[in-house]
Amino acid sequence: MSSPLLTDAQAKMKKAVDYTLHEFSAIHTGKATPSMIEGVMVDAYGTQMRLRDCAAITTPDARMIQVQPWDASLTKAIEKAIQTANLGFNPMVDGKIVRIPLPDMSRERRLEFVKTAHRLAEEGRVHIRNVRRDALEGAKKAKLPEDEAKRVEKDIQAATDKSIKEINDHLASKEKDLLAV
């Protein structure tokens, strides 16, 4: 029998883990991925649009990101947006395509990214602990029978441990990717 408190807490913890993993994907490890630039805001048609909403983003190889706007008139705006996003990339316009070669990362830059990954992981763990705290407070307010309350408390702690372990595992994997030359 699963309590609604536990189900709700597990769903919130899953969202926290998913968000943390999404944030990890934005940290680049020297390998090109579309997620590195898809959130860049482009001045298109008099409004701000995310890059992924106005262009196809591909990675022809591990050191290059290629952006092909759906409207060729946006090429210059995309180049400018990537430069002003201050991501450390230097886009080059090649006809109707914007190519973004990834620079080699220095040891210091890799260590900066590791620190960022640790900070993001800690934010995710804190969020999970907050969900645990709220769920435990909800269990106390529900005035469950003592044995039921202990079981729910134990299950919430197990879900917390599982979620934090998942974040830690992904952090270790990301750190290994970042430090690999």
GROMACS .gro file of N, CA and C in nm:
model
  543
    1MET      N    1   0.085  -0.119   0.000
    1MET     CA    2   0.000   0.000   0.000
    1MET      C    3   0.089   0.124   0.000
    2SER      N    4   0.067   0.209  -0.096
    2SER     CA    5   0.148   0.330  -0.107
    2SER      C    6   0.066   0.451  -0.067
    3SER      N    7   0.124   0.530   0.021
    3SER     CA    8   0.050   0.648   0.067
    3SER      C    9   0.060   0.760  -0.036
    4PRO      N   10  -0.044   0.845  -0.044
    4PRO     CA   11  -0.037   0.958  -0.139
    4PRO      C   12   0.078   1.053  -0.106
    5LEU      N   13   0.114   1.062   0.023
    5LEU     CA   14   0.228   1.146   0.062
    5LEU      C   15   0.356   1.095  -0.003
    6LEU      N   16   0.375   0.964   0.002
    6LEU     CA   17   0.495   0.903  -0.056
    6LEU      C   18   0.497   0.919  -0.208
    7THR      N   19   0.383   0.895  -0.271
    7THR     CA   20   0.374   0.908  -0.417
    7THR      C   21   0.406   1.050  -0.461
    8ASP      N   22   0.350   1.148  -0.390
    8ASP     CA   23   0.374   1.288  -0.422
    8ASP      C   24   0.522   1.323  -0.402
    9ALA      N   25   0.580   1.277  -0.290
    9ALA     CA   26   0.721   1.305  -0.262
    9ALA      C   27   0.811   1.243  -0.369
   10GLN      N   28   0.780   1.118  -0.409
   10GLN     CA   29   0.861   1.053  -0.512
   10GLN      C   30   0.854   1.128  -0.645
   11ALA      N   31   0.734   1.177  -0.680
   11ALA     CA   32   0.719   1.252  -0.805
   11ALA      C   33   0.800   1.381  -0.801
   12LYS      N   34   0.797   1.452  -0.687
   12LYS     CA   35   0.873   1.576  -0.675
   12LYS      C   36   1.023   1.549  -0.677
   13MET      N   37   1.066   1.441  -0.615
   13MET     CA   38   1.209   1.405  -0.615
   13MET      C   39   1.254   1.371  -0.756
   14LYS      N   40   1.169   1.300  -0.831
   14LYS     CA   41   1.202   1.264  -0.969
   14LYS      C   42   1.220   1.391  -1.052
   15LYS      N   43   1.131   1.489  -1.031
   15LYS     CA   44   1.143   1.616  -1.105
   15LYS      C   45   1.273   1.687  -1.070
   16ALA      N   46   1.311   1.683  -0.942
   16ALA     CA   47   1.437   1.748  -0.900
   16ALA      C   48   1.557   1.679  -0.966
   17VAL      N   49   1.555   1.546  -0.970
   17VAL     CA   50   1.664   1.472  -1.034
   17VAL      C   51   1.668   1.503  -1.183
   18ASP      N   52   1.552   1.501  -1.249
   18ASP     CA   53   1.547   1.530  -1.393
   18ASP      C   54   1.597   1.671  -1.423
   19TYR      N   55   1.560   1.767  -1.340
   19TYR     CA   56   1.605   1.905  -1.361
   19TYR      C   57   1.757   1.913  -1.346
   20THR      N   58   1.810   1.847  -1.244
   20THR     CA   59   1.955   1.848  -1.222
   20THR      C   60   2.028   1.785  -1.341
   21LEU      N   61   1.975   1.675  -1.393
   21LEU     CA   62   2.038   1.609  -1.508
   21LEU      C   63   2.030   1.699  -1.632
   22HIS      N   64   1.919   1.771  -1.646
   22HIS     CA   65   1.908   1.865  -1.758
   22HIS      C   66   2.013   1.975  -1.746
   23GLU      N   67   2.033   2.025  -1.624
   23GLU     CA   68   2.135   2.127  -1.602
   23GLU      C   69   2.275   2.072  -1.631
   24PHE      N   70   2.299   1.946  -1.595
   24PHE     CA   71   2.428   1.882  -1.625
   24PHE      C   72   2.453   1.880  -1.776
   25SER      N   73   2.348   1.857  -1.854
   25SER     CA   74   2.366   1.846  -1.999
   25SER      C   75   2.411   1.978  -2.061
   26ALA      N   76   2.387   2.088  -1.991
   26ALA     CA   77   2.430   2.219  -2.043
   26ALA      C   78   2.579   2.244  -2.021
   27ILE      N   79   2.640   2.166  -1.932
   27ILE     CA   80   2.784   2.180  -1.907
   27ILE      C   81   2.857   2.100  -2.013
   28HIS      N   82   2.942   2.166  -2.089
   28HIS     CA   83   3.004   2.089  -2.197
   28HIS      C   84   3.136   2.027  -2.156
   29THR      N   85   3.156   1.906  -2.207
   29THR     CA   86   3.271   1.824  -2.170
   29THR      C   87   3.375   1.820  -2.280
   30GLY      N   88   3.365   1.911  -2.375
   30GLY     CA   89   3.458   1.907  -2.488
   30GLY      C   90   3.397   1.835  -2.606
   31LYS      N   91   3.282   1.767  -2.580
   31LYS     CA   92   3.209   1.700  -2.688
   31LYS      C   93   3.089   1.788  -2.722
   32ALA      N   94   3.067   1.809  -2.851
   32ALA     CA   95   2.958   1.895  -2.894
   32ALA      C   96   2.823   1.829  -2.870
   33THR      N   97   2.729   1.903  -2.812
   33THR     CA   98   2.590   1.858  -2.799
   33THR      C   99   2.500   1.977  -2.829
   34PRO      N  100   2.386   1.954  -2.893
   34PRO     CA  101   2.294   2.064  -2.924
   34PRO      C  102   2.245   2.138  -2.799
   35SER      N  103   2.236   2.069  -2.686
   35SER     CA  104   2.184   2.134  -2.564
   35SER      C  105   2.274   2.247  -2.515
   36MET      N  106   2.398   2.253  -2.565
   36MET     CA  107   2.490   2.358  -2.522
   36MET      C  108   2.442   2.496  -2.565
   37ILE      N  109   2.370   2.502  -2.677
   37ILE     CA  110   2.330   2.632  -2.730
   37ILE      C  111   2.181   2.645  -2.754
   38GLU      N  112   2.103   2.540  -2.734
   38GLU     CA  113   1.962   2.546  -2.773
   38GLU      C  114   1.881   2.649  -2.695
   39GLY      N  115   1.926   2.690  -2.579
   39GLY     CA  116   1.854   2.789  -2.500
   39GLY      C  117   1.894   2.933  -2.528
   40VAL      N  118   1.991   2.954  -2.619
   40VAL     CA  119   2.037   3.090  -2.651
   40VAL      C  120   1.919   3.168  -2.712
   41MET      N  121   1.900   3.291  -2.663
   41MET     CA  122   1.789   3.373  -2.712
   41MET      C  123   1.833   3.454  -2.834
   42VAL      N  124   1.755   3.441  -2.942
   42VAL     CA  125   1.785   3.506  -3.070
   42VAL      C  126   1.681   3.615  -3.095
   43ASP      N  127   1.727   3.730  -3.145
   43ASP     CA  128   1.637   3.838  -3.182
   43ASP      C  129   1.581   3.805  -3.320
   44ALA      N  130   1.461   3.749  -3.326
   44ALA     CA  131   1.403   3.706  -3.453
   44ALA      C  132   1.263   3.763  -3.468
   45TYR      N  133   1.238   3.824  -3.580
   45TYR     CA  134   1.105   3.877  -3.612
   45TYR      C  135   1.056   3.976  -3.506
   46GLY      N  136   1.146   4.054  -3.451
   46GLY     CA  137   1.110   4.156  -3.353
   46GLY      C  138   1.082   4.104  -3.214
   47THR      N  139   1.113   3.979  -3.189
   47THR     CA  140   1.091   3.920  -3.056
   47THR      C  141   1.207   3.829  -3.020
   48GLN      N  142   1.214   3.788  -2.896
   48GLN     CA  143   1.319   3.696  -2.852
   48GLN      C  144   1.268   3.552  -2.864
   49MET      N  145   1.345   3.468  -2.933
   49MET     CA  146   1.310   3.327  -2.949
   49MET      C  147   1.430   3.242  -2.908
   50ARG      N  148   1.402   3.123  -2.856
   50ARG     CA  149   1.511   3.030  -2.828
   50ARG      C  150   1.566   2.980  -2.962
   51LEU      N  151   1.695   2.954  -2.963
   51LEU     CA  152   1.760   2.909  -3.086
   51LEU      C  153   1.696   2.782  -3.141
   52ARG      N  154   1.660   2.690  -3.051
   52ARG     CA  155   1.601   2.563  -3.098
   52ARG      C  156   1.465   2.583  -3.164
   53ASP      N  157   1.401   2.701  -3.139
   53ASP     CA  158   1.271   2.728  -3.200
   53ASP      C  159   1.281   2.791  -3.338
   54CYS      N  160   1.401   2.833  -3.378
   54CYS     CA  161   1.413   2.899  -3.509
   54CYS      C  162   1.523   2.837  -3.597
   55ALA      N  163   1.581   2.723  -3.554
   55ALA     CA  164   1.687   2.662  -3.634
   55ALA      C  165   1.703   2.514  -3.597
   56ALA      N  166   1.761   2.439  -3.690
   56ALA     CA  167   1.796   2.300  -3.663
   56ALA      C  168   1.939   2.298  -3.611
   57ILE      N  169   1.960   2.231  -3.497
   57ILE     CA  170   2.093   2.227  -3.436
   57ILE      C  171   2.143   2.083  -3.445
   58THR      N  172   2.259   2.064  -3.507
   58THR     CA  173   2.316   1.930  -3.523
   58THR      C  174   2.463   1.931  -3.482
   59THR      N  175   2.516   1.811  -3.464
   59THR     CA  176   2.659   1.796  -3.434
   59THR      C  177   2.719   1.699  -3.534
   60PRO      N  178   2.778   1.753  -3.641
   60PRO     CA  179   2.836   1.666  -3.743
   60PRO      C  180   2.955   1.585  -3.692
   61ASP      N  181   3.026   1.637  -3.591
   61ASP     CA  182   3.133   1.561  -3.527
   61ASP      C  183   3.145   1.608  -3.382
   62ALA      N  184   3.235   1.549  -3.307
   62ALA     CA  185   3.245   1.575  -3.163
   62ALA      C  186   3.297   1.714  -3.129
   63ARG      N  187   3.355   1.785  -3.224
   63ARG     CA  188   3.414   1.916  -3.196
   63ARG      C  189   3.341   2.030  -3.268
   64MET      N  190   3.223   2.004  -3.325
   64MET     CA  191   3.155   2.106  -3.406
   64MET      C  192   3.004   2.101  -3.383
   65ILE      N  193   2.944   2.220  -3.367
   65ILE     CA  194   2.799   2.232  -3.364
   65ILE      C  195   2.760   2.308  -3.489
   66GLN      N  196   2.655   2.262  -3.554
   66GLN     CA  197   2.611   2.325  -3.677
   66GLN      C  198   2.467   2.372  -3.658
   67VAL      N  199   2.441   2.498  -3.694
   67VAL     CA  200   2.307   2.556  -3.679
   67VAL      C  201   2.258   2.595  -3.818
   68GLN      N  202   2.143   2.540  -3.855
   68GLN     CA  203   2.085   2.573  -3.985
   68GLN      C  204   1.949   2.640  -3.960
   69PRO      N  205   1.944   2.775  -3.977
   69PRO     CA  206   1.818   2.846  -3.953
   69PRO      C  207   1.712   2.803  -4.053
   70TRP      N  208   1.587   2.801  -4.007
   70TRP     CA  209   1.478   2.767  -4.099
   70TRP      C  210   1.451   2.882  -4.194
   71ASP      N  211   1.488   3.004  -4.151
   71ASP     CA  212   1.477   3.122  -4.237
   71ASP      C  213   1.619   3.178  -4.252
   72ALA      N  214   1.670   3.177  -4.374
   72ALA     CA  215   1.809   3.218  -4.398
   72ALA      C  216   1.838   3.361  -4.353
   73SER      N  217   1.733   3.445  -4.342
   73SER     CA  218   1.756   3.583  -4.301
   73SER      C  219   1.796   3.593  -4.153
   74LEU      N  220   1.783   3.486  -4.076
   74LEU     CA  221   1.818   3.486  -3.934
   74LEU      C  222   1.964   3.450  -3.908
   75THR      N  223   2.039   3.418  -4.011
   75THR     CA  224   2.177   3.372  -3.994
   75THR      C  225   2.262   3.470  -3.913
   76LYS      N  226   2.258   3.598  -3.949
   76LYS     CA  227   2.339   3.699  -3.878
   76LYS      C  228   2.290   3.716  -3.733
   77ALA      N  229   2.159   3.713  -3.713
   77ALA     CA  230   2.102   3.728  -3.578
   77ALA      C  231   2.145   3.611  -3.489
   78ILE      N  232   2.150   3.492  -3.547
   78ILE     CA  233   2.192   3.374  -3.471
   78ILE      C  234   2.340   3.384  -3.434
   79GLU      N  235   2.421   3.427  -3.531
   79GLU     CA  236   2.565   3.444  -3.504
   79GLU      C  237   2.585   3.544  -3.389
   80LYS      N  238   2.514   3.656  -3.396
   80LYS     CA  239   2.527   3.760  -3.294
   80LYS      C  240   2.479   3.708  -3.157
   81ALA      N  241   2.369   3.636  -3.155
   81ALA     CA  242   2.314   3.584  -3.029
   81ALA      C  243   2.411   3.487  -2.962
   82ILE      N  244   2.475   3.403  -3.040
   82ILE     CA  245   2.570   3.306  -2.983
   82ILE      C  246   2.692   3.379  -2.928
   83GLN      N  247   2.737   3.483  -2.997
   83GLN     CA  248   2.851   3.561  -2.947
   83GLN      C  249   2.816   3.634  -2.818
   84THR      N  250   2.697   3.695  -2.812
   84THR     CA  251   2.659   3.773  -2.695
   84THR      C  252   2.615   3.684  -2.578
   85ALA      N  253   2.588   3.557  -2.603
   85ALA     CA  254   2.549   3.466  -2.494
   85ALA      C  255   2.668   3.437  -2.402
   86ASN      N  256   2.788   3.473  -2.447
   86ASN     CA  257   2.909   3.459  -2.366
   86ASN      C  258   2.932   3.314  -2.321
   87LEU      N  259   2.922   3.221  -2.416
   87LEU     CA  260   2.944   3.080  -2.388
   87LEU      C  261   3.087   3.037  -2.420
   88GLY      N  262   3.165   3.128  -2.472
   88GLY     CA  263   3.303   3.096  -2.507
   88GLY      C  264   3.315   3.037  -2.646
   89PHE      N  265   3.211   3.053  -2.728
   89PHE     CA  266   3.214   3.001  -2.864
   89PHE      C  267   3.232   3.115  -2.962
   90ASN      N  268   3.296   3.082  -3.077
   90ASN     CA  269   3.315   3.181  -3.182
   90ASN      C  270   3.250   3.127  -3.309
   91PRO      N  271   3.121   3.164  -3.333
   91PRO     CA  272   3.050   3.110  -3.449
   91PRO      C  273   3.103   3.167  -3.581
   92MET      N  274   3.096   3.086  -3.685
   92MET     CA  275   3.138   3.129  -3.819
   92MET      C  276   3.022   3.105  -3.915
   93VAL      N  277   2.987   3.207  -3.993
   93VAL     CA  278   2.880   3.193  -4.091
   93VAL      C  279   2.939   3.132  -4.218
   94ASP      N  280   2.874   3.028  -4.267
   94ASP     CA  281   2.919   2.960  -4.389
   94ASP      C  282   2.797   2.947  -4.480
   95GLY      N  283   2.770   3.051  -4.556
   95GLY     CA  284   2.650   3.052  -4.641
   95GLY      C  285   2.526   3.065  -4.553
   96LYS      N  286   2.438   2.963  -4.559
   96LYS     CA  287   2.314   2.966  -4.480
   96LYS      C  288   2.330   2.888  -4.349
   97ILE      N  289   2.451   2.845  -4.319
   97ILE     CA  290   2.476   2.763  -4.200
   97ILE      C  291   2.571   2.837  -4.106
   98VAL      N  292   2.547   2.824  -3.976
   98VAL     CA  293   2.639   2.879  -3.877
   98VAL      C  294   2.713   2.760  -3.815
   99ARG      N  295   2.844   2.762  -3.825
   99ARG     CA  296   2.926   2.655  -3.767
   99ARG      C  297   2.992   2.706  -3.640
  100ILE      N  298   2.993   2.623  -3.537
  100ILE     CA  299   3.052   2.662  -3.410
  100ILE      C  300   3.154   2.557  -3.369
  101PRO      N  301   3.283   2.584  -3.395
  101PRO     CA  302   3.385   2.489  -3.352
  101PRO      C  303   3.406   2.501  -3.201
  102LEU      N  304   3.419   2.389  -3.133
  102LEU     CA  305   3.443   2.392  -2.989
  102LEU      C  306   3.591   2.409  -2.962
  103PRO      N  307   3.626   2.508  -2.879
  103PRO     CA  308   3.767   2.527  -2.847
  103PRO      C  309   3.815   2.415  -2.754
  104ASP      N  310   3.944   2.386  -2.759
  104ASP     CA  311   4.000   2.290  -2.665
  104ASP      C  312   3.991   2.351  -2.526
  105MET      N  313   3.957   2.267  -2.428
  105MET     CA  314   3.941   2.319  -2.293
  105MET      C  315   4.071   2.304  -2.215
  106SER      N  316   4.107   2.411  -2.145
  106SER     CA  317   4.225   2.407  -2.060
  106SER      C  318   4.191   2.332  -1.931
  107ARG      N  319   4.292   2.294  -1.859
  107ARG     CA  320   4.273   2.224  -1.730
  107ARG      C  321   4.191   2.311  -1.634
  108GLU      N  322   4.220   2.442  -1.631
  108GLU     CA  323   4.149   2.534  -1.541
  108GLU      C  324   4.000   2.540  -1.578
  109ARG      N  325   3.973   2.545  -1.708
  109ARG     CA  326   3.833   2.552  -1.755
  109ARG      C  327   3.759   2.424  -1.718
  110ARG      N  328   3.825   2.310  -1.732
  110ARG     CA  329   3.764   2.183  -1.694
  110ARG      C  330   3.731   2.182  -1.544
  111LEU      N  331   3.825   2.233  -1.463
  111LEU     CA  332   3.801   2.236  -1.318
  111LEU      C  333   3.688   2.333  -1.283
  112GLU      N  334   3.675   2.443  -1.358
  112GLU     CA  335   3.562   2.534  -1.338
  112GLU      C  336   3.431   2.462  -1.363
  113PHE      N  337   3.426   2.384  -1.471
  113PHE     CA  338   3.305   2.310  -1.504
  113PHE      C  339   3.275   2.204  -1.398
  114VAL      N  340   3.378   2.142  -1.342
  114VAL     CA  341   3.358   2.043  -1.235
  114VAL      C  342   3.295   2.113  -1.114
  115LYS      N  343   3.345   2.231  -1.080
  115LYS     CA  344   3.287   2.307  -0.968
  115LYS      C  345   3.141   2.340  -0.995
  116THR      N  346   3.111   2.380  -1.118
  116THR     CA  347   2.973   2.411  -1.155
  116THR      C  348   2.885   2.287  -1.141
  117ALA      N  349   2.936   2.173  -1.185
  117ALA     CA  350   2.860   2.049  -1.174
  117ALA      C  351   2.835   2.014  -1.027
  118HIS      N  352   2.935   2.033  -0.942
  118HIS     CA  353   2.917   2.006  -0.799
  118HIS      C  354   2.812   2.099  -0.739
  119ARG      N  355   2.814   2.226  -0.780
  119ARG     CA  356   2.716   2.322  -0.729
  119ARG      C  357   2.575   2.282  -0.771
  120LEU      N  358   2.559   2.244  -0.898
  120LEU     CA  359   2.427   2.202  -0.948
  120LEU      C  360   2.379   2.076  -0.876
  121ALA      N  361   2.471   1.982  -0.852
  121ALA     CA  362   2.435   1.859  -0.781
  121ALA      C  363   2.391   1.891  -0.639
  122GLU      N  364   2.461   1.982  -0.573
  122GLU     CA  365   2.424   2.018  -0.436
  122GLU      C  366   2.286   2.086  -0.433
  123GLU      N  367   2.260   2.170  -0.533
  123GLU     CA  368   2.127   2.233  -0.541
  123GLU      C  369   2.019   2.127  -0.557
  124GLY      N  370   2.045   2.026  -0.639
  124GLY     CA  371   1.949   1.916  -0.657
  124GLY      C  372   1.929   1.838  -0.528
  125ARG      N  373   2.039   1.809  -0.458
  125ARG     CA  374   2.027   1.736  -0.331
  125ARG      C  375   1.950   1.816  -0.227
  126VAL      N  376   1.974   1.947  -0.222
  126VAL     CA  377   1.902   2.033  -0.127
  126VAL      C  378   1.752   2.031  -0.159
  127HIS      N  379   1.720   2.039  -0.287
  127HIS     CA  380   1.578   2.036  -0.325
  127HIS      C  381   1.514   1.904  -0.283
  128ILE      N  382   1.585   1.794  -0.302
  128ILE     CA  383   1.532   1.663  -0.262
  128ILE      C  384   1.513   1.658  -0.111
  129ARG      N  385   1.608   1.712  -0.036
  129ARG     CA  386   1.594   1.714   0.111
  129ARG      C  387   1.476   1.800   0.154
  130ASN      N  388   1.452   1.910   0.083
  130ASN     CA  389   1.336   1.994   0.113
  130ASN      C  390   1.206   1.918   0.087
  131VAL      N  391   1.202   1.841  -0.020
  131VAL     CA  392   1.084   1.759  -0.049
  131VAL      C  393   1.064   1.658   0.064
  132ARG      N  394   1.174   1.597   0.110
  132ARG     CA  395   1.166   1.500   0.220
  132ARG      C  396   1.110   1.568   0.345
  133ARG      N  397   1.163   1.686   0.378
  133ARG     CA  398   1.116   1.759   0.496
  133ARG      C  399   0.966   1.787   0.487
  134ASP      N  400   0.922   1.837   0.370
  134ASP     CA  401   0.780   1.868   0.352
  134ASP      C  402   0.694   1.743   0.365
  135ALA      N  403   0.741   1.632   0.308
  135ALA     CA  404   0.665   1.507   0.315
  135ALA      C  405   0.656   1.456   0.459
  136LEU      N  406   0.767   1.466   0.533
  136LEU     CA  407   0.765   1.421   0.673
  136LEU      C  408   0.672   1.510   0.757
  137GLU      N  409   0.673   1.640   0.730
  137GLU     CA  410   0.580   1.730   0.801
  137GLU      C  411   0.436   1.696   0.767
  138GLY      N  412   0.412   1.664   0.641
  138GLY     CA  413   0.277   1.624   0.598
  138GLY      C  414   0.234   1.496   0.666
  139ALA      N  415   0.328   1.404   0.684
  139ALA     CA  416   0.296   1.277   0.751
  139ALA      C  417   0.261   1.300   0.898
  140LYS      N  418   0.332   1.394   0.961
  140LYS     CA  419   0.302   1.425   1.102
  140LYS      C  420   0.165   1.490   1.115
  141LYS      N  421   0.133   1.581   1.020
  141LYS     CA  422   0.004   1.649   1.024
  141LYS      C  423  -0.111   1.554   0.995
  142ALA      N  424  -0.085   1.447   0.918
  142ALA     CA  425  -0.190   1.352   0.882
  142ALA      C  426  -0.233   1.267   1.001
  143LYS      N  427  -0.157   1.268   1.108
  143LYS     CA  428  -0.187   1.192   1.230
  143LYS      C  429  -0.217   1.045   1.198
  144LEU      N  430  -0.122   0.983   1.131
  144LEU     CA  431  -0.133   0.841   1.096
  144LEU      C  432  -0.108   0.757   1.221
  145PRO      N  433  -0.156   0.630   1.221
  145PRO     CA  434  -0.121   0.541   1.331
  145PRO      C  435   0.032   0.528   1.337
  146GLU      N  436   0.085   0.501   1.455
  146GLU     CA  437   0.230   0.505   1.478
  146GLU      C  438   0.307   0.413   1.383
  147ASP      N  439   0.259   0.289   1.366
  147ASP     CA  440   0.331   0.196   1.279
  147ASP      C  441   0.325   0.241   1.132
  148GLU      N  442   0.210   0.295   1.091
  148GLU     CA  443   0.196   0.347   0.954
  148GLU      C  444   0.288   0.469   0.935
  149ALA      N  445   0.294   0.557   1.034
  149ALA     CA  446   0.379   0.675   1.026
  149ALA      C  447   0.526   0.636   1.013
  150LYS      N  448   0.569   0.536   1.091
  150LYS     CA  449   0.709   0.489   1.084
  150LYS      C  450   0.739   0.433   0.945
  151ARG      N  451   0.645   0.355   0.890
  151ARG     CA  452   0.665   0.295   0.758
  151ARG      C  453   0.675   0.403   0.650
  152VAL      N  454   0.584   0.502   0.656
  152VAL     CA  455   0.586   0.611   0.558
  152VAL      C  456   0.717   0.690   0.570
  153GLU      N  457   0.759   0.716   0.694
  153GLU     CA  458   0.884   0.788   0.717
  153GLU      C  459   1.002   0.711   0.658
  154LYS      N  460   1.003   0.580   0.679
  154LYS     CA  461   1.111   0.495   0.627
  154LYS      C  462   1.109   0.495   0.473
  155ASP      N  463   0.989   0.487   0.415
  155ASP     CA  464   0.977   0.485   0.268
  155ASP      C  465   1.021   0.619   0.207
  156ILE      N  466   0.985   0.729   0.274
  156ILE     CA  467   1.026   0.861   0.225
  156ILE      C  468   1.178   0.874   0.230
  157GLN      N  469   1.239   0.823   0.339
  157GLN     CA  470   1.385   0.829   0.350
  157GLN      C  471   1.450   0.742   0.242
  158ALA      N  472   1.391   0.626   0.213
  158ALA     CA  473   1.445   0.538   0.109
  158ALA      C  474   1.439   0.607  -0.028
  159ALA      N  475   1.327   0.676  -0.056
  159ALA     CA  476   1.314   0.748  -0.183
  159ALA      C  477   1.415   0.862  -0.191
  160THR      N  478   1.437   0.928  -0.076
  160THR     CA  479   1.536   1.037  -0.070
  160THR      C  480   1.675   0.983  -0.100
  161ASP      N  481   1.712   0.874  -0.034
  161ASP     CA  482   1.844   0.814  -0.054
  161ASP      C  483   1.863   0.773  -0.200
  162LYS      N  484   1.759   0.714  -0.260
  162LYS     CA  485   1.767   0.669  -0.399
  162LYS      C  486   1.789   0.788  -0.493
  163SER      N  487   1.714   0.897  -0.470
  163SER     CA  488   1.726   1.015  -0.556
  163SER      C  489   1.863   1.081  -0.543
  164ILE      N  490   1.912   1.093  -0.420
  164ILE     CA  491   2.043   1.155  -0.398
  164ILE      C  492   2.153   1.068  -0.459
  165LYS      N  493   2.139   0.935  -0.448
  165LYS     CA  494   2.237   0.844  -0.508
  165LYS      C  495   2.238   0.862  -0.660
  166GLU      N  496   2.120   0.878  -0.719
  166GLU     CA  497   2.113   0.897  -0.865
  166GLU      C  498   2.186   1.024  -0.906
  167ILE      N  499   2.165   1.133  -0.833
  167ILE     CA  500   2.236   1.259  -0.863
  167ILE      C  501   2.387   1.240  -0.846
  168ASN      N  502   2.427   1.174  -0.737
  168ASN     CA  503   2.570   1.153  -0.713
  168ASN      C  504   2.634   1.067  -0.822
  169ASP      N  505   2.563   0.964  -0.869
  169ASP     CA  506   2.615   0.879  -0.976
  169ASP      C  507   2.635   0.960  -1.104
  170HIS      N  508   2.535   1.042  -1.137
  170HIS     CA  509   2.547   1.124  -1.259
  170HIS      C  510   2.656   1.229  -1.244
  171LEU      N  511   2.672   1.282  -1.122
  171LEU     CA  512   2.779   1.379  -1.097
  171LEU      C  513   2.915   1.313  -1.119
  172ALA      N  514   2.932   1.192  -1.066
  172ALA     CA  515   3.060   1.122  -1.083
  172ALA      C  516   3.088   1.097  -1.232
  173SER      N  517   2.985   1.059  -1.305
  173SER     CA  518   3.000   1.034  -1.449
  173SER      C  519   3.036   1.164  -1.522
  174LYS      N  520   2.968   1.273  -1.487
  174LYS     CA  521   2.994   1.402  -1.552
  174LYS      C  522   3.136   1.450  -1.519
  175GLU      N  523   3.177   1.431  -1.393
  175GLU     CA  524   3.311   1.474  -1.353
  175GLU      C  525   3.417   1.394  -1.430
  176LYS      N  526   3.392   1.265  -1.447
  176LYS     CA  527   3.486   1.181  -1.521
  176LYS      C  528   3.495   1.230  -1.668
  177ASP      N  529   3.380   1.262  -1.728
  177ASP     CA  530   3.379   1.314  -1.866
  177ASP      C  531   3.454   1.446  -1.876
  178LEU      N  532   3.433   1.533  -1.776
  178LEU     CA  533   3.496   1.665  -1.780
  178LEU      C  534   3.648   1.657  -1.767
  179LEU      N  535   3.695   1.565  -1.685
  179LEU     CA  536   3.839   1.559  -1.660
  179LEU      C  537   3.913   1.471  -1.761
  180ALA      N  538   3.838   1.397  -1.845
  180ALA     CA  539   3.903   1.317  -1.949
  180ALA      C  540   3.952   1.410  -2.059
  181VAL      N  541   4.075   1.391  -2.100
  181VAL     CA  542   4.133   1.480  -2.202
  181VAL      C  543   4.117   1.417  -2.339
   0.00000   0.00000   0.00000
